[in-house]
mmCIF file of C-alpha atoms in Angstrom:
data_model
loop_
_atom_site.group_PDB
_atom_site.id
_atom_site.type_symbol
_atom_site.label_atom_id
_atom_site.label_comp_id
_atom_site.label_asym_id
_atom_site.label_seq_id
_atom_site.Cartn_x
_atom_site.Cartn_y
_atom_site.Cartn_z
ATOM 1 C CA MET A 10 -10.806 -28.179 5.000
ATOM 2 C CA ILE A 11 -10.879 -24.511 6.127
ATOM 3 C CA LYS A 12 -9.655 -25.835 9.585
ATOM 4 C CA TYR A 13 -6.585 -27.141 7.495
ATOM 5 C CA PHE A 14 -6.038 -23.985 5.935
ATOM 6 C CA GLU A 15 -6.029 -22.206 9.114
ATOM 7 C CA TYR A 16 -3.788 -24.606 10.600
ATOM 8 C CA ALA A 17 -1.228 -24.520 7.637
ATOM 9 C CA SER A 18 -1.198 -20.376 7.827
ATOM 10 C CA LEU A 19 -0.150 -20.482 11.237
ATOM 11 C CA LEU A 20 2.588 -22.650 10.497
ATOM 12 C CA ILE A 21 4.083 -20.881 7.380
ATOM 13 C CA ILE A 22 6.152 -18.347 9.367
ATOM 14 C CA PRO A 23 7.594 -20.618 11.650
ATOM 15 C CA LEU A 24 8.479 -23.179 9.164
ATOM 16 C CA PHE A 25 9.956 -20.315 6.961
ATOM 17 C CA ILE A 26 12.047 -19.684 9.810
ATOM 18 C CA LEU A 27 13.239 -23.071 10.230
ATOM 19 C CA PHE A 28 13.890 -23.669 6.644
ATOM 20 C CA THR A 29 16.203 -20.723 6.656
ATOM 21 C CA ILE A 30 17.995 -22.102 9.538
ATOM 22 C CA LEU A 31 18.382 -25.120 8.143
ATOM 23 C CA TYR A 32 19.457 -24.297 4.727
ATOM 24 C CA GLY A 33 21.837 -21.763 6.222
ATOM 25 C CA ALA A 34 23.166 -24.465 8.315
ATOM 26 C CA PHE A 35 23.363 -26.813 5.124
ATOM 27 C CA LYS A 36 25.267 -24.307 3.336
ATOM 28 C CA LYS A 37 27.825 -23.718 6.253
ATOM 29 C CA VAL A 38 26.799 -20.149 6.910
ATOM 30 C CA ARG A 39 26.849 -19.177 10.299
ATOM 31 C CA VAL A 40 23.208 -18.133 10.722
ATOM 32 C CA TYR A 41 23.117 -16.421 13.843
ATOM 33 C CA ASP A 42 26.023 -14.466 13.264
ATOM 34 C CA SER A 43 24.633 -13.339 9.906
ATOM 35 C CA PHE A 44 21.393 -12.625 11.631
ATOM 36 C CA VAL A 45 23.253 -10.091 14.157
ATOM 37 C CA ALA A 46 25.079 -8.605 11.296
ATOM 38 C CA GLY A 47 22.007 -7.840 9.685
ATOM 39 C CA ALA A 48 20.311 -6.502 12.739
ATOM 40 C CA LYS A 49 23.418 -3.978 13.297
ATOM 41 C CA GLU A 50 22.634 -2.646 10.051
ATOM 42 C CA GLY A 51 18.779 -1.669 10.799
ATOM 43 C CA PRO A 52 19.335 1.267 12.764
ATOM 44 C CA GLY A 53 21.408 3.046 10.437
ATOM 45 C CA ILE A 54 19.145 2.362 7.393
ATOM 46 C CA ILE A 55 16.334 3.766 9.668
ATOM 47 C CA LEU A 56 18.300 6.765 10.325
ATOM 48 C CA SER A 57 19.226 7.254 6.674
ATOM 49 C CA ILE A 58 15.651 7.084 5.338
ATOM 50 C CA PHE A 59 13.858 8.739 8.267
ATOM 51 C CA PRO A 60 14.058 12.584 6.609
ATOM 52 C CA TYR A 61 12.538 10.949 3.670
ATOM 53 C CA LEU A 62 9.751 9.522 5.880
ATOM 54 C CA LEU A 63 9.192 12.617 7.924
ATOM 55 C CA THR A 64 8.719 14.790 4.590
ATOM 56 C CA ILE A 65 6.393 12.710 3.040
ATOM 57 C CA PHE A 66 4.358 12.490 6.181
ATOM 58 C CA VAL A 67 4.592 16.356 6.699
ATOM 59 C CA ALA A 68 3.478 16.589 3.154
ATOM 60 C CA ILE A 69 0.430 14.517 3.553
ATOM 61 C CA LYS A 70 -0.809 16.089 6.502
ATOM 62 C CA GLY A 71 -0.508 19.637 5.109
ATOM 63 C CA PHE A 72 -2.184 18.147 1.904
ATOM 64 C CA GLN A 73 -5.049 16.939 3.962
ATOM 65 C CA ALA A 74 -5.255 20.263 6.225
ATOM 66 C CA SER A 75 -4.791 22.799 3.737
ATOM 67 C CA GLY A 76 -8.037 21.859 2.223
ATOM 68 C CA ALA A 77 -6.273 20.573 -1.048
ATOM 69 C CA PHE A 78 -7.566 17.417 -0.661
ATOM 70 C CA ASP A 79 -11.183 18.426 -0.635
ATOM 71 C CA PHE A 80 -10.677 20.805 -3.903
ATOM 72 C CA ILE A 81 -9.090 17.926 -5.721
ATOM 73 C CA ARG A 82 -11.599 15.262 -4.731
ATOM 74 C CA ASP A 83 -14.412 17.660 -5.772
ATOM 75 C CA ALA A 84 -12.593 18.272 -9.091
ATOM 76 C CA PHE A 85 -12.171 14.705 -9.939
ATOM 77 C CA TYR A 86 -15.814 14.060 -8.997
ATOM 78 C CA SER A 87 -16.901 16.777 -11.154
ATOM 79 C CA LEU A 88 -14.371 15.405 -14.065
ATOM 80 C CA PHE A 89 -15.550 11.712 -13.722
ATOM 81 C CA SER A 90 -19.285 12.377 -12.924
ATOM 82 C CA PHE A 91 -20.006 10.774 -16.434
ATOM 83 C CA LEU A 92 -18.402 7.376 -15.048
ATOM 84 C CA ASP A 93 -20.627 7.547 -11.732
ATOM 85 C CA ILE A 94 -18.179 7.005 -9.536
ATOM 86 C CA PRO A 95 -19.225 7.687 -5.689
ATOM 87 C CA ILE A 96 -17.303 10.505 -4.252
ATOM 88 C CA GLU A 97 -16.329 8.102 -1.296
ATOM 89 C CA VAL A 98 -14.171 6.071 -4.002
ATOM 90 C CA ILE A 99 -12.580 9.070 -5.491
ATOM 91 C CA SER A 100 -11.630 10.007 -1.827
ATOM 92 C CA ILE A 101 -10.059 6.453 -1.343
ATOM 93 C CA SER A 102 -8.190 6.782 -4.839
ATOM 94 C CA ILE A 103 -6.777 10.062 -3.947
ATOM 95 C CA ILE A 104 -5.502 9.132 -0.575
ATOM 96 C CA LYS A 105 -4.279 5.599 -1.244
ATOM 97 C CA PRO A 106 -1.172 6.577 -3.224
ATOM 98 C CA LEU A 107 -0.095 8.999 -0.378
ATOM 99 C CA SER A 108 -0.747 7.265 2.973
ATOM 100 C CA GLY A 109 -1.656 3.576 3.801
ATOM 101 C CA SER A 110 -2.930 4.449 7.415
ATOM 102 C CA ALA A 111 -5.015 7.478 6.171
ATOM 103 C CA SER A 112 -6.628 5.103 3.455
ATOM 104 C CA THR A 113 -7.261 2.435 5.918
ATOM 105 C CA ALA A 114 -8.841 4.968 8.200
ATOM 106 C CA LEU A 115 -11.040 6.315 5.450
ATOM 107 C CA PHE A 116 -11.757 2.784 4.067
ATOM 108 C CA THR A 117 -13.090 1.842 7.831
ATOM 109 C CA ASP A 118 -15.339 4.893 7.801
ATOM 110 C CA ILE A 119 -16.952 3.911 4.244
ATOM 111 C CA VAL A 120 -17.383 0.473 5.635
ATOM 112 C CA LYS A 121 -19.133 1.759 8.767
ATOM 113 C CA THR A 122 -21.573 4.580 6.891
ATOM 114 C CA THR A 123 -22.387 2.558 3.854
ATOM 115 C CA GLY A 124 -22.042 -1.203 5.118
ATOM 116 C CA PRO A 125 -19.925 -3.937 4.093
ATOM 117 C CA GLU A 126 -22.102 -5.092 0.992
ATOM 118 C CA SER A 127 -22.527 -1.714 -0.497
ATOM 119 C CA MET A 128 -21.112 -1.176 -3.915
ATOM 120 C CA VAL A 129 -18.957 1.761 -2.410
ATOM 121 C CA ALA A 130 -17.465 -0.469 0.141
ATOM 122 C CA LYS A 131 -16.435 -3.198 -2.385
ATOM 123 C CA MET A 132 -15.042 -0.810 -4.953
ATOM 124 C CA SER A 133 -13.222 0.790 -2.094
ATOM 125 C CA ALA A 134 -11.924 -2.614 -0.699
ATOM 126 C CA VAL A 135 -10.485 -3.651 -4.372
ATOM 127 C CA ILE A 136 -8.979 -0.305 -4.429
ATOM 128 C CA MET A 137 -7.402 -0.794 -1.080
ATOM 129 C CA GLY A 138 -5.965 -4.339 -1.963
ATOM 130 C CA SER A 139 -4.893 -3.571 -5.766
ATOM 131 C CA ALA A 140 -3.505 0.197 -5.258
ATOM 132 C CA GLU A 141 -0.051 1.004 -3.623
ATOM 133 C CA THR A 142 1.054 3.713 -1.359
ATOM 134 C CA THR A 143 3.167 5.232 -4.150
ATOM 135 C CA PHE A 144 4.526 8.221 -2.519
ATOM 136 C CA TYR A 145 5.507 6.406 0.873
ATOM 137 C CA VAL A 146 7.181 3.697 -1.015
ATOM 138 C CA LEU A 147 9.083 5.938 -3.274
ATOM 139 C CA ALA A 148 10.151 7.974 -0.370
ATOM 140 C CA VAL A 149 11.728 4.849 1.519
ATOM 141 C CA TYR A 150 13.055 3.113 -1.451
ATOM 142 C CA LEU A 151 14.505 5.925 -3.178
ATOM 143 C CA GLY A 152 15.757 7.499 0.151
ATOM 144 C CA ALA A 153 17.426 4.293 1.029
ATOM 145 C CA VAL A 154 19.621 4.144 -1.984
ATOM 146 C CA SER A 155 19.902 8.062 -2.263
ATOM 147 C CA ILE A 156 18.402 8.355 -5.515
ATOM 148 C CA LYS A 157 17.575 12.511 -6.313
ATOM 149 C CA LYS A 158 16.664 12.253 -9.871
ATOM 150 C CA THR A 159 13.715 10.367 -10.317
ATOM 151 C CA ARG A 160 12.775 11.516 -14.048
ATOM 152 C CA TYR A 161 9.448 9.590 -15.007
ATOM 153 C CA LEU A 162 9.280 7.340 -11.892
ATOM 154 C CA VAL A 163 6.413 9.326 -10.197
ATOM 155 C CA PRO A 164 4.500 10.196 -13.422
ATOM 156 C CA VAL A 165 4.701 6.531 -14.603
ATOM 157 C CA CYS A 166 3.729 5.226 -10.699
ATOM 158 C CA LEU A 167 0.915 8.001 -10.669
ATOM 159 C CA VAL A 168 -0.600 6.578 -14.177
ATOM 160 C CA ALA A 169 -0.320 3.277 -13.036
ATOM 161 C CA ASP A 170 -2.117 3.740 -9.593
ATOM 162 C CA PHE A 171 -4.943 5.530 -12.048
ATOM 163 C CA ILE A 172 -5.281 2.780 -14.604
ATOM 164 C CA GLY A 173 -5.504 0.215 -11.595
ATOM 165 C CA ILE A 174 -8.145 2.316 -9.556
ATOM 166 C CA ILE A 175 -10.380 2.635 -13.093
ATOM 167 C CA VAL A 176 -9.706 -1.156 -13.692
ATOM 168 C CA ALA A 177 -10.929 -1.827 -9.861
ATOM 169 C CA VAL A 178 -13.883 0.288 -10.404
ATOM 170 C CA SER A 179 -14.725 -1.643 -13.378
ATOM 171 C CA VAL A 180 -14.348 -4.968 -12.461
ATOM 172 C CA VAL A 181 -16.282 -4.617 -9.290
ATOM 173 C CA ARG A 182 -19.181 -3.075 -11.575
ATOM 174 C CA TRP A 183 -18.965 -5.929 -13.665
ATOM 175 C CA ILE A 184 -18.801 -8.641 -10.906
ATOM 176 C CA PHE A 185 -21.353 -7.239 -8.971
#
C-alpha cells in the first residue's frame, strides 16, 4: 500500500504539469507563450522584492549577533516557567517567525542533542510544521505589492504565531 503512495507522490507534479498543458490547449491558450511571458516577469519581481529580503536578513542576523535573541529567550523562559516549556522550544518559537533556515538549523540541533523521540523534539517538530516565517513572508508579499502601511498586520500575525505555538505545545503534551 505504501509503495502505491510513493509512486503516486512521484507522479503528482508531472501529472499536474501535463494537466495544465492539456487544459490550456483545450481552452485555446498559447501555453508556451504564456509560460515565456510569465518567465520574463520573474527577474523584475525578484529585483522589486530584493531590498525587502535583504533588509529582513540583515535584521535577523543583527538580532542574533547582538545578543537580543538570548536576552528575549531567557525572558520568555522566565515568564512562561510555570508552563514548564523547555528552553529549546522557546528558542525555536522565537526564531521560526523570523527565519525558516535558522529555525531548521536549530531544529536539527535539537533533534541531534535531545533525540528524535524526546518531548522537546516532538514539540519543536510540531512548531516547525505549524508556525510561519512571519517576517519573511510579510517582507516578500508586502514588498512585492509595495504596501508600506501595515497597520495591525504584524501584531495580528505575531499573536497568531504565539497562539499556534501554545496550541502546538499543548497538543504534543496531550498526545504524548
